[in-house]
Amino acid sequence: LEGMPLADDEDAYRFQAQLLVTGRLVAESPPLKLFFDAPFMINDGKYYAQYFMGWPILMAPGVWLGVTGFMNALYFGASVVPLFLAARRLAGSAWAKVAVLLLLTSPMLLVAAATELSHTSCMAALAWLVWAVMRASDDDAPTWVHAAAATAFSLAFLVRPATALGLGAPLLAAWAWTSLRRGKGRGRAVVSFVIPAVVLAGVFFGINQIQNGNPMVTSYT
């Protein structure tokens, strides 16, 4: 298809990423409004995709560089490192290599990474969350690891909120259990976690305000 999106979902995501590159979250509905009604697009005077903005934000550098269709492959590759590190902690280096081999030969994951859908980038963020939560449980965990855990979860939430909550909430509970119980360094861990979490929460609510006129209303509704 010469680089064109395959599904309506992909088309909506790409439109939103292209809109972001112009510095906008919404466009004006075209004059011949009915001719531009399309699945997954809101066309009520404003024209924009109904989907959450995390994936278009992550796709936007590819639009700017002219390699939009390769961005999911990049994020798929970014999930290899945290998967290996997490598997190595759990089962050793040999089994970690097996885990990476399974990742890189999974037809379902490879096909998703060849699309412009949001699943792959969400998976990459959650993979980093898994590793960051594991590393944060160590006595010698650096402060930045707690910020990494918050950033990874928040990015996953910006991409696919329900998926992030379903898979990420238990991991955040594990982070809280290990990080808040220790006395030394607990304050630094909490501050390090809260700062990126608050910033990215502000991004989420700010997008809702600009697009939908209410920080608590998502484009889905």
Coordinates of N, CA and C in Angstrom, one line a residue:
L1 N 0.8 -1.2 0.0 CA 0.0 0.0 0.0 C 0.9 1.3 0.0
E2 N 2.1 1.1 -0.3 CA 3.1 2.2 -0.4 C 3.0 3.1 0.9
G3 N 3.0 2.5 2.0 CA 3.1 3.2 3.3 C 1.9 3.7 3.8
M4 N 0.7 3.5 3.2 CA -0.5 4.0 3.7 C -1.1 3.1 4.8
P5 N -1.8 3.7 5.8 CA -2.4 2.9 6.8 C -3.4 1.8 6.3
L6 N -3.4 0.7 7.0 CA -4.2 -0.4 6.5 C -5.7 -0.3 7.1
A7 N -5.8 0.1 8.3 CA -7.1 0.1 9.0 C -7.5 1.5 9.3
D8 N -8.8 1.7 9.6 CA -9.3 3.1 9.9 C -8.7 3.6 11.2
D9 N -8.4 2.6 12.2 CA -7.7 3.0 13.4 C -6.4 3.6 13.1
E10 N -5.6 3.0 12.3 CA -4.3 3.5 11.9 C -4.4 4.9 11.3
D11 N -5.4 5.0 10.4 CA -5.5 6.3 9.7 C -5.8 7.4 10.8
A12 N -6.6 7.1 11.8 CA -6.9 8.1 12.8 C -5.7 8.5 13.6
Y13 N -4.9 7.4 14.0 CA -3.7 7.7 14.7 C -2.7 8.5 13.9
R14 N -2.6 8.2 12.6 CA -1.6 8.9 11.8 C -2.1 10.4 11.6
F15 N -3.4 10.6 11.4 CA -3.9 12.0 11.3 C -3.5 12.8 12.5
Q16 N -3.7 12.2 13.7 CA -3.5 12.9 14.9 C -2.0 13.2 15.1
A17 N -1.1 12.3 14.7 CA 0.3 12.5 14.8 C 0.7 13.6 13.8
Q18 N 0.1 13.6 12.6 CA 0.4 14.7 11.6 C -0.1 16.0 12.1
L19 N -1.2 16.0 12.8 CA -1.7 17.3 13.4 C -0.8 17.8 14.5
L20 N -0.3 16.9 15.3 CA 0.6 17.3 16.4 C 1.9 18.0 15.8
V21 N 2.4 17.5 14.7 CA 3.6 18.1 14.1 C 3.4 19.5 13.7
T22 N 2.1 19.9 13.4 CA 1.8 21.3 13.1 C 1.6 22.1 14.4
G23 N 1.7 21.5 15.5 CA 1.5 22.2 16.8 C 0.1 22.3 17.3
R24 N -0.8 21.4 16.8 CA -2.2 21.5 17.2 C -2.7 20.1 17.7
L25 N -3.7 20.2 18.6 CA -4.4 19.0 19.0 C -5.7 18.8 18.3
V26 N -6.2 19.9 17.7 CA -7.5 19.8 17.0 C -7.4 20.6 15.7
A27 N -8.1 20.3 14.7 CA -8.3 21.1 13.5 C -9.7 21.5 13.4
E28 N -10.0 22.5 12.5 CA -11.3 22.9 12.3 C -12.0 21.9 11.3
S29 N -13.3 21.6 11.5 CA -14.0 20.8 10.6 C -14.0 21.4 9.2
P30 N -13.7 20.6 8.2 CA -13.7 21.2 6.8 C -15.1 21.8 6.4
P31 N -15.2 22.7 5.5 CA -16.5 23.3 5.1 C -17.5 22.3 4.6
L32 N -17.1 21.3 3.8 CA -18.0 20.2 3.4 C -17.9 19.1 4.4
K33 N -18.5 19.4 5.6 CA -18.3 18.5 6.8 C -18.6 17.1 6.5
L34 N -19.8 16.8 5.9 CA -20.3 15.4 5.8 C -19.3 14.6 4.9
F35 N -18.6 15.2 4.0 CA -17.7 14.4 3.2 C -16.4 14.0 3.9
F36 N -16.2 14.5 5.2 CA -15.1 14.1 5.9 C -15.4 13.3 7.2
D37 N -16.7 12.9 7.3 CA -17.0 12.0 8.4 C -16.3 10.7 8.2
A38 N -15.7 10.2 9.2 CA -14.9 8.9 9.0 C -14.9 8.2 10.4
P39 N -14.7 6.9 10.3 CA -14.7 6.1 11.6 C -13.6 6.6 12.5
F40 N -13.9 6.7 13.8 CA -12.9 7.0 14.8 C -12.4 8.5 14.8
M41 N -13.1 9.3 14.0 CA -12.8 10.7 13.9 C -14.0 11.5 14.5
I42 N -13.7 12.6 15.3 CA -14.7 13.5 15.8 C -14.8 14.7 14.8
N43 N -16.0 15.0 14.4 CA -16.2 16.0 13.4 C -17.4 16.9 13.8
D44 N -17.2 17.7 14.8 CA -18.3 18.5 15.3 C -18.0 20.0 15.4
G45 N -17.3 20.4 14.4 CA -16.8 21.8 14.4 C -15.3 21.7 14.6
K46 N -14.9 20.8 15.5 CA -13.5 20.4 15.6 C -13.3 19.1 14.9
Y47 N -12.1 18.9 14.4 CA -11.8 17.6 13.7 C -10.5 17.0 14.3
Y48 N -10.7 15.8 14.9 CA -9.6 15.2 15.5 C -10.0 13.7 15.8
A49 N -9.0 12.9 16.1 CA -9.2 11.5 16.4 C -9.8 11.2 17.8
Q50 N -10.6 10.2 17.9 CA -11.2 9.9 19.2 C -10.2 9.2 20.2
Y51 N -9.1 8.8 19.6 CA -8.2 7.9 20.5 C -7.3 8.8 21.4
F52 N -6.8 8.1 22.4 CA -5.9 8.8 23.4 C -4.6 9.2 22.7
M53 N -4.0 10.2 23.2 CA -2.9 10.9 22.5 C -1.5 10.3 22.7
G54 N -1.4 9.4 23.5 CA 0.0 8.9 23.8 C 0.7 8.3 22.6
W55 N 0.0 7.5 21.8 CA 0.6 6.9 20.6 C 0.9 8.0 19.6
P56 N -0.1 8.9 19.2 CA 0.3 9.9 18.3 C 1.5 10.8 18.7
I57 N 1.6 11.0 20.0 CA 2.8 11.8 20.5 C 4.0 11.0 20.2
L58 N 4.0 9.7 20.5 CA 5.2 8.9 20.2 C 5.5 8.7 18.7
M59 N 4.4 8.7 17.9 CA 4.5 8.6 16.5 C 5.0 9.9 15.8
A60 N 4.8 11.0 16.4 CA 5.1 12.3 15.8 C 6.5 12.5 15.3
P61 N 7.5 12.0 16.1 CA 8.9 12.1 15.6 C 9.1 11.4 14.2
G62 N 8.4 10.3 14.0 CA 8.5 9.6 12.8 C 7.8 10.4 11.6
V63 N 6.7 11.1 12.0 CA 6.1 12.0 11.0 C 7.0 13.1 10.5
W64 N 7.7 13.7 11.5 CA 8.6 14.8 11.3 C 9.8 14.3 10.4
L65 N 10.3 13.1 10.7 CA 11.4 12.5 10.0 C 11.1 11.8 8.7
G66 N 9.8 11.7 8.4 CA 9.3 11.0 7.2 C 9.4 9.5 7.3
V67 N 9.4 8.9 8.5 CA 9.5 7.4 8.7 C 8.4 7.0 9.6
T68 N 7.2 7.5 9.4 CA 6.0 7.2 10.3 C 5.8 5.7 10.5
G69 N 5.9 4.9 9.4 CA 5.6 3.5 9.5 C 6.6 2.7 10.2
F70 N 7.7 3.2 10.5 CA 8.8 2.5 11.2 C 8.8 2.7 12.7
M71 N 7.9 3.6 13.2 CA 8.0 3.9 14.6 C 7.6 2.7 15.5
N72 N 6.6 2.0 15.1 CA 6.3 0.8 16.0 C 7.4 -0.2 16.0
A73 N 8.1 -0.4 14.9 CA 9.3 -1.3 14.9 C 10.3 -0.8 15.9
L74 N 10.5 0.5 16.0 CA 11.5 1.1 16.9 C 11.0 0.8 18.4
Y75 N 9.8 1.0 18.7 CA 9.3 0.7 20.0 C 9.3 -0.8 20.4
F76 N 9.0 -1.6 19.4 CA 9.1 -3.0 19.6 C 10.5 -3.4 20.0
G77 N 11.5 -2.8 19.3 CA 12.9 -3.1 19.6 C 13.2 -2.6 21.0
A78 N 12.6 -1.5 21.4 CA 12.9 -0.9 22.8 C 12.3 -1.8 23.9
S79 N 11.5 -2.8 23.6 CA 10.9 -3.6 24.6 C 11.9 -4.8 24.9
V80 N 12.9 -5.0 24.0 CA 13.8 -6.2 24.1 C 14.6 -6.0 25.4
V81 N 15.2 -4.9 25.6 CA 16.1 -4.7 26.8 C 15.4 -4.9 28.1
P82 N 14.3 -4.3 28.4 CA 13.6 -4.5 29.7 C 13.2 -5.9 29.9
L83 N 12.7 -6.6 28.8 CA 12.3 -8.0 28.9 C 13.5 -8.8 29.3
F84 N 14.6 -8.6 28.6 CA 15.8 -9.4 28.9 C 16.3 -9.2 30.4
L85 N 16.3 -7.9 30.8 CA 16.7 -7.6 32.2 C 15.8 -8.2 33.2
A86 N 14.5 -8.1 33.0 CA 13.5 -8.7 33.9 C 13.6 -10.2 34.0
A87 N 13.7 -10.8 32.8 CA 13.8 -12.3 32.8 C 15.1 -12.8 33.4
R88 N 16.2 -12.0 33.2 CA 17.4 -12.4 33.8 C 17.4 -12.4 35.3
R89 N 16.7 -11.4 35.9 CA 16.5 -11.4 37.3 C 15.7 -12.5 37.8
L90 N 14.7 -13.0 37.1 CA 13.8 -14.0 37.5 C 14.4 -15.4 37.3
A91 N 15.1 -15.6 36.2 CA 15.5 -17.0 35.8 C 16.9 -17.2 35.3
G92 N 17.7 -16.1 35.3 CA 19.1 -16.2 34.8 C 19.2 -15.9 33.3
S93 N 20.5 -15.7 32.9 CA 20.8 -15.3 31.6 C 20.3 -16.2 30.5
A94 N 20.4 -17.5 30.7 CA 20.1 -18.5 29.7 C 18.6 -18.3 29.3
W95 N 17.7 -18.3 30.4 CA 16.3 -18.2 30.1 C 15.9 -16.8 29.6
A96 N 16.7 -15.8 30.0 CA 16.4 -14.5 29.5 C 16.6 -14.4 28.0
K97 N 17.6 -15.2 27.5 CA 17.8 -15.2 26.0 C 16.6 -16.0 25.3
V98 N 16.1 -17.0 26.0 CA 15.0 -17.7 25.5 C 13.8 -16.8 25.4
A99 N 13.6 -16.0 26.5 CA 12.5 -15.0 26.5 C 12.5 -14.0 25.3
V100 N 13.7 -13.5 25.1 CA 13.9 -12.6 24.0 C 13.7 -13.3 22.6
L101 N 14.1 -14.5 22.5 CA 13.9 -15.2 21.3 C 12.4 -15.4 21.0
L102 N 11.6 -15.7 22.1 CA 10.2 -15.9 22.0 C 9.5 -14.5 21.6
L103 N 10.0 -13.4 22.2 CA 9.5 -12.1 21.8 C 9.7 -11.8 20.3
L104 N 10.9 -12.1 19.9 CA 11.3 -11.7 18.5 C 10.7 -12.7 17.4
T105 N 10.1 -13.8 17.9 CA 9.5 -14.7 16.9 C 8.0 -14.9 17.1
S106 N 7.4 -14.0 17.9 CA 6.0 -14.1 18.1 C 5.3 -13.5 16.9
P107 N 4.5 -14.3 16.2 CA 3.8 -13.7 15.0 C 2.8 -12.6 15.4
M108 N 2.1 -12.8 16.5 CA 1.2 -11.7 17.0 C 1.9 -10.4 17.2
L109 N 3.0 -10.5 17.9 CA 3.7 -9.2 18.3 C 4.4 -8.6 17.0
L110 N 4.9 -9.5 16.2 CA 5.6 -9.0 15.0 C 4.6 -8.3 14.0
V111 N 3.4 -8.9 13.9 CA 2.4 -8.3 13.0 C 1.9 -7.0 13.6
A112 N 1.7 -6.9 14.9 CA 1.3 -5.6 15.6 C 2.4 -4.6 15.3
A113 N 3.6 -4.9 15.4 CA 4.7 -4.0 15.3 C 4.8 -3.5 13.8
A114 N 4.2 -4.2 12.9 CA 4.2 -3.8 11.5 C 3.1 -2.9 11.2
T115 N 2.2 -2.6 12.1 CA 1.1 -1.7 11.9 C 1.3 -0.3 12.5
E116 N 0.3 0.5 12.4 CA 0.4 1.8 13.1 C -0.6 1.9 14.2
L117 N -0.9 0.7 14.9 CA -1.8 0.7 16.0 C -1.0 0.9 17.3
S118 N -1.7 1.1 18.4 CA -1.1 1.6 19.6 C -0.5 0.5 20.6
H119 N -0.8 -0.8 20.2 CA -0.5 -1.9 21.1 C 1.0 -2.0 21.4
T120 N 1.8 -1.9 20.4 CA 3.3 -2.1 20.5 C 3.9 -1.1 21.5
S121 N 3.6 0.2 21.3 CA 4.2 1.2 22.2 C 3.7 1.1 23.6
C122 N 2.5 0.6 23.8 CA 2.0 0.4 25.2 C 2.8 -0.8 25.8
M123 N 3.0 -1.8 25.0 CA 3.7 -3.0 25.5 C 5.2 -2.6 25.9
A124 N 5.8 -1.7 25.1 CA 7.2 -1.3 25.4 C 7.2 -0.5 26.7
A125 N 6.2 0.4 26.9 CA 6.2 1.1 28.2 C 6.0 0.2 29.4
L126 N 5.1 -0.8 29.2 CA 4.8 -1.7 30.3 C 6.0 -2.6 30.6
A127 N 6.8 -3.0 29.6 CA 8.0 -3.8 29.8 C 9.0 -3.0 30.6
W128 N 9.1 -1.7 30.3 CA 10.1 -0.9 31.1 C 9.5 -0.8 32.6
L129 N 8.2 -0.7 32.7 CA 7.6 -0.6 34.0 C 8.0 -1.9 34.9
V130 N 7.8 -3.0 34.2 CA 8.2 -4.3 34.9 C 9.6 -4.2 35.5
W131 N 10.5 -3.9 34.6 CA 11.9 -3.9 35.0 C 12.1 -2.8 36.1
A132 N 11.6 -1.6 35.9 CA 11.8 -0.5 36.9 C 11.3 -0.9 38.3
V133 N 10.1 -1.5 38.3 CA 9.6 -2.0 39.6 C 10.5 -3.0 40.3
M134 N 11.0 -3.9 39.5 CA 11.9 -4.9 40.0 C 13.2 -4.2 40.6
R135 N 13.7 -3.4 39.8 CA 15.0 -2.7 40.2 C 14.8 -1.8 41.4
A136 N 13.6 -1.2 41.5 CA 13.3 -0.3 42.6 C 13.2 -1.1 43.9
S137 N 13.0 -2.4 43.9 CA 12.9 -3.2 45.1 C 14.3 -3.5 45.7
D138 N 15.4 -3.2 45.0 CA 16.7 -3.5 45.5 C 17.1 -2.4 46.5
D139 N 17.9 -2.9 47.5 CA 18.4 -1.9 48.5 C 19.2 -0.8 47.9
D140 N 20.0 -1.1 46.8 CA 20.8 -0.1 46.2 C 20.2 0.6 45.0
A141 N 18.9 0.5 44.9 CA 18.2 1.1 43.8 C 18.5 2.6 43.7
P142 N 18.9 3.1 42.6 CA 19.1 4.6 42.4 C 17.8 5.3 42.4
T143 N 17.8 6.6 42.8 CA 16.6 7.4 42.8 C 15.8 7.4 41.5
W144 N 16.6 7.5 40.4 CA 16.0 7.7 39.1 C 15.1 6.5 38.7
V145 N 15.3 5.3 39.3 CA 14.5 4.2 38.9 C 13.1 4.4 39.3
H146 N 12.8 5.1 40.4 CA 11.4 5.3 40.8 C 10.8 6.3 39.8
A147 N 11.5 7.3 39.3 CA 11.0 8.2 38.3 C 10.8 7.4 37.0
A148 N 11.6 6.4 36.7 CA 11.5 5.6 35.5 C 10.2 4.8 35.6
A149 N 9.9 4.3 36.7 CA 8.6 3.5 36.9 C 7.4 4.4 36.7
A150 N 7.4 5.5 37.3 CA 6.3 6.5 37.1 C 6.1 6.9 35.6
T151 N 7.3 7.2 35.0 CA 7.2 7.6 33.6 C 6.7 6.5 32.7
A152 N 7.2 5.3 32.9 CA 6.8 4.2 32.1 C 5.3 3.9 32.2
F153 N 4.8 3.9 33.5 CA 3.3 3.7 33.7 C 2.5 4.8 33.0
S154 N 3.0 6.1 33.2 CA 2.2 7.2 32.7 C 2.2 7.2 31.2
L155 N 3.3 6.8 30.6 CA 3.3 6.7 29.1 C 2.3 5.7 28.6
A156 N 2.4 4.5 29.3 CA 1.4 3.4 28.9 C 0.0 3.9 29.1
F157 N -0.3 4.7 30.1 CA -1.6 5.2 30.4 C -2.0 6.2 29.3
L158 N -1.1 7.0 28.9 CA -1.4 8.0 27.8 C -1.7 7.3 26.5
V159 N -1.2 6.1 26.3 CA -1.4 5.3 25.1 C -2.7 4.5 25.2
R160 N -2.8 3.7 26.2 CA -4.0 2.8 26.4 C -4.3 2.8 27.8
P161 N -5.2 3.7 28.4 CA -5.4 3.7 29.8 C -5.9 2.4 30.4
A162 N -6.9 1.8 29.8 CA -7.4 0.6 30.4 C -6.4 -0.5 30.5
T163 N -5.6 -0.7 29.5 CA -4.5 -1.7 29.5 C -3.5 -1.3 30.6
A164 N -3.1 -0.1 30.6 CA -2.1 0.4 31.6 C -2.6 0.1 33.1
L165 N -3.9 0.4 33.3 CA -4.4 0.1 34.7 C -4.5 -1.4 35.0
G166 N -5.0 -2.1 34.0 CA -5.1 -3.6 34.2 C -3.8 -4.3 34.5
L167 N -2.8 -3.9 33.7 CA -1.5 -4.6 33.9 C -0.6 -3.8 34.8
G168 N -0.7 -2.5 34.9 CA 0.2 -1.7 35.6 C -0.1 -1.5 37.1
A169 N -1.4 -1.5 37.4 CA -1.8 -1.2 38.8 C -1.2 -2.2 39.8
P170 N -1.2 -3.6 39.5 CA -0.6 -4.5 40.4 C 0.9 -4.2 40.5
L171 N 1.6 -3.8 39.4 CA 3.0 -3.4 39.5 C 3.2 -2.2 40.4
L172 N 2.3 -1.2 40.2 CA 2.5 0.0 41.1 C 2.3 -0.4 42.6
A173 N 1.3 -1.3 42.8 CA 1.1 -1.8 44.2 C 2.4 -2.4 44.7
A174 N 3.1 -3.2 43.9 CA 4.3 -3.9 44.3 C 5.4 -2.8 44.5
W175 N 5.4 -1.8 43.7 CA 6.4 -0.7 43.9 C 6.1 0.0 45.3
A176 N 4.9 0.3 45.5 CA 4.5 1.0 46.8 C 4.9 0.1 48.0
W177 N 4.6 -1.2 47.9 CA 4.9 -2.1 49.0 C 6.4 -2.1 49.3
T178 N 7.2 -2.2 48.3 CA 8.7 -2.3 48.6 C 9.3 -1.0 48.9
S179 N 8.8 0.1 48.2 CA 9.5 1.4 48.4 C 9.0 2.2 49.6
L180 N 7.8 2.0 50.0 CA 7.3 2.8 51.1 C 7.6 2.1 52.5
R181 N 7.9 0.8 52.4 CA 8.2 0.1 53.7 C 9.6 0.5 54.2
R182 N 10.5 0.8 53.3 CA 11.9 1.1 53.8 C 12.0 2.5 54.3
G183 N 12.8 2.6 55.3 CA 12.9 3.9 56.0 C 13.9 4.8 55.2
K184 N 15.1 4.4 55.0 CA 16.1 5.2 54.3 C 15.8 5.3 52.8
G185 N 15.8 6.6 52.4 CA 15.5 6.9 51.0 C 14.1 6.9 50.5
R186 N 13.2 6.6 51.5 CA 11.7 6.6 51.1 C 11.2 7.9 50.6
G187 N 11.6 9.0 51.2 CA 11.2 10.3 50.7 C 11.7 10.6 49.3
R188 N 12.9 10.3 49.1 CA 13.5 10.6 47.7 C 12.8 9.7 46.7
A189 N 12.4 8.5 47.1 CA 11.8 7.6 46.1 C 10.4 8.1 45.8
V190 N 9.7 8.6 46.8 CA 8.3 9.1 46.6 C 8.3 10.4 45.7
V191 N 9.2 11.3 46.0 CA 9.3 12.5 45.3 C 9.7 12.2 43.8
S192 N 10.7 11.3 43.7 CA 11.1 10.9 42.3 C 10.0 10.3 41.5
F193 N 9.1 9.6 42.2 CA 8.0 9.0 41.5 C 6.9 10.0 41.2
V194 N 6.6 10.9 42.1 CA 5.5 11.8 42.0 C 5.7 12.8 40.9
I195 N 6.9 13.3 40.8 CA 7.2 14.4 39.8 C 6.8 14.1 38.4
P196 N 7.3 13.0 37.8 CA 6.9 12.7 36.4 C 5.4 12.2 36.3
A197 N 4.9 11.6 37.4 CA 3.5 11.2 37.4 C 2.6 12.4 37.3
V198 N 2.9 13.4 38.1 CA 2.1 14.7 38.1 C 2.2 15.4 36.8
V199 N 3.4 15.5 36.2 CA 3.6 16.2 34.9 C 2.8 15.5 33.8
L200 N 2.9 14.2 33.7 CA 2.2 13.4 32.7 C 0.7 13.4 32.9
A201 N 0.3 13.4 34.2 CA -1.1 13.5 34.5 C -1.7 14.8 34.0
G202 N -0.9 15.9 34.2 CA -1.2 17.2 33.7 C -1.4 17.2 32.1
V203 N -0.5 16.5 31.5 CA -0.6 16.3 30.0 C -1.9 15.7 29.6
F204 N -2.2 14.6 30.3 CA -3.5 13.9 30.0 C -4.7 14.8 30.2
F205 N -4.8 15.4 31.3 CA -6.0 16.3 31.6 C -6.0 17.5 30.7
G206 N -4.8 18.0 30.4 CA -4.7 19.2 29.6 C -5.2 18.9 28.1
I207 N -4.8 17.7 27.6 CA -5.3 17.3 26.3 C -6.8 17.2 26.3
N208 N -7.4 16.6 27.4 CA -8.9 16.5 27.4 C -9.5 17.9 27.4
Q209 N -8.9 18.8 28.2 CA -9.4 20.2 28.2 C -9.4 20.9 26.9
I210 N -8.3 20.7 26.2 CA -8.2 21.4 24.9 C -9.1 20.8 23.8
Q211 N -9.2 19.4 23.8 CA -10.0 18.7 22.8 C -11.5 18.7 23.1
N212 N -11.8 18.5 24.4 CA -13.2 18.3 24.8 C -13.8 19.3 25.7
G213 N -13.1 20.3 26.1 CA -13.6 21.3 27.0 C -13.8 20.9 28.4
N214 N -13.3 19.8 28.8 CA -13.4 19.3 30.2 C -12.2 18.4 30.5
P215 N -11.4 18.6 31.5 CA -10.3 17.7 31.7 C -10.7 16.3 32.1
M216 N -11.9 16.1 32.5 CA -12.4 14.8 32.9 C -13.1 14.0 31.8
V217 N -13.3 14.6 30.6 CA -14.0 14.0 29.5 C -13.0 13.6 28.5
T218 N -12.9 12.3 28.1 CA -12.0 11.9 27.1 C -12.7 11.9 25.7
S219 N -12.0 11.8 24.7 CA -12.5 11.9 23.3 C -13.4 10.7 23.0
Y220 N -13.2 9.6 23.7 CA -14.1 8.4 23.5 C -15.6 8.7 23.9
T221 N -15.8 9.7 24.9 CA -17.1 10.0 25.3 C -17.7 11.2 24.6

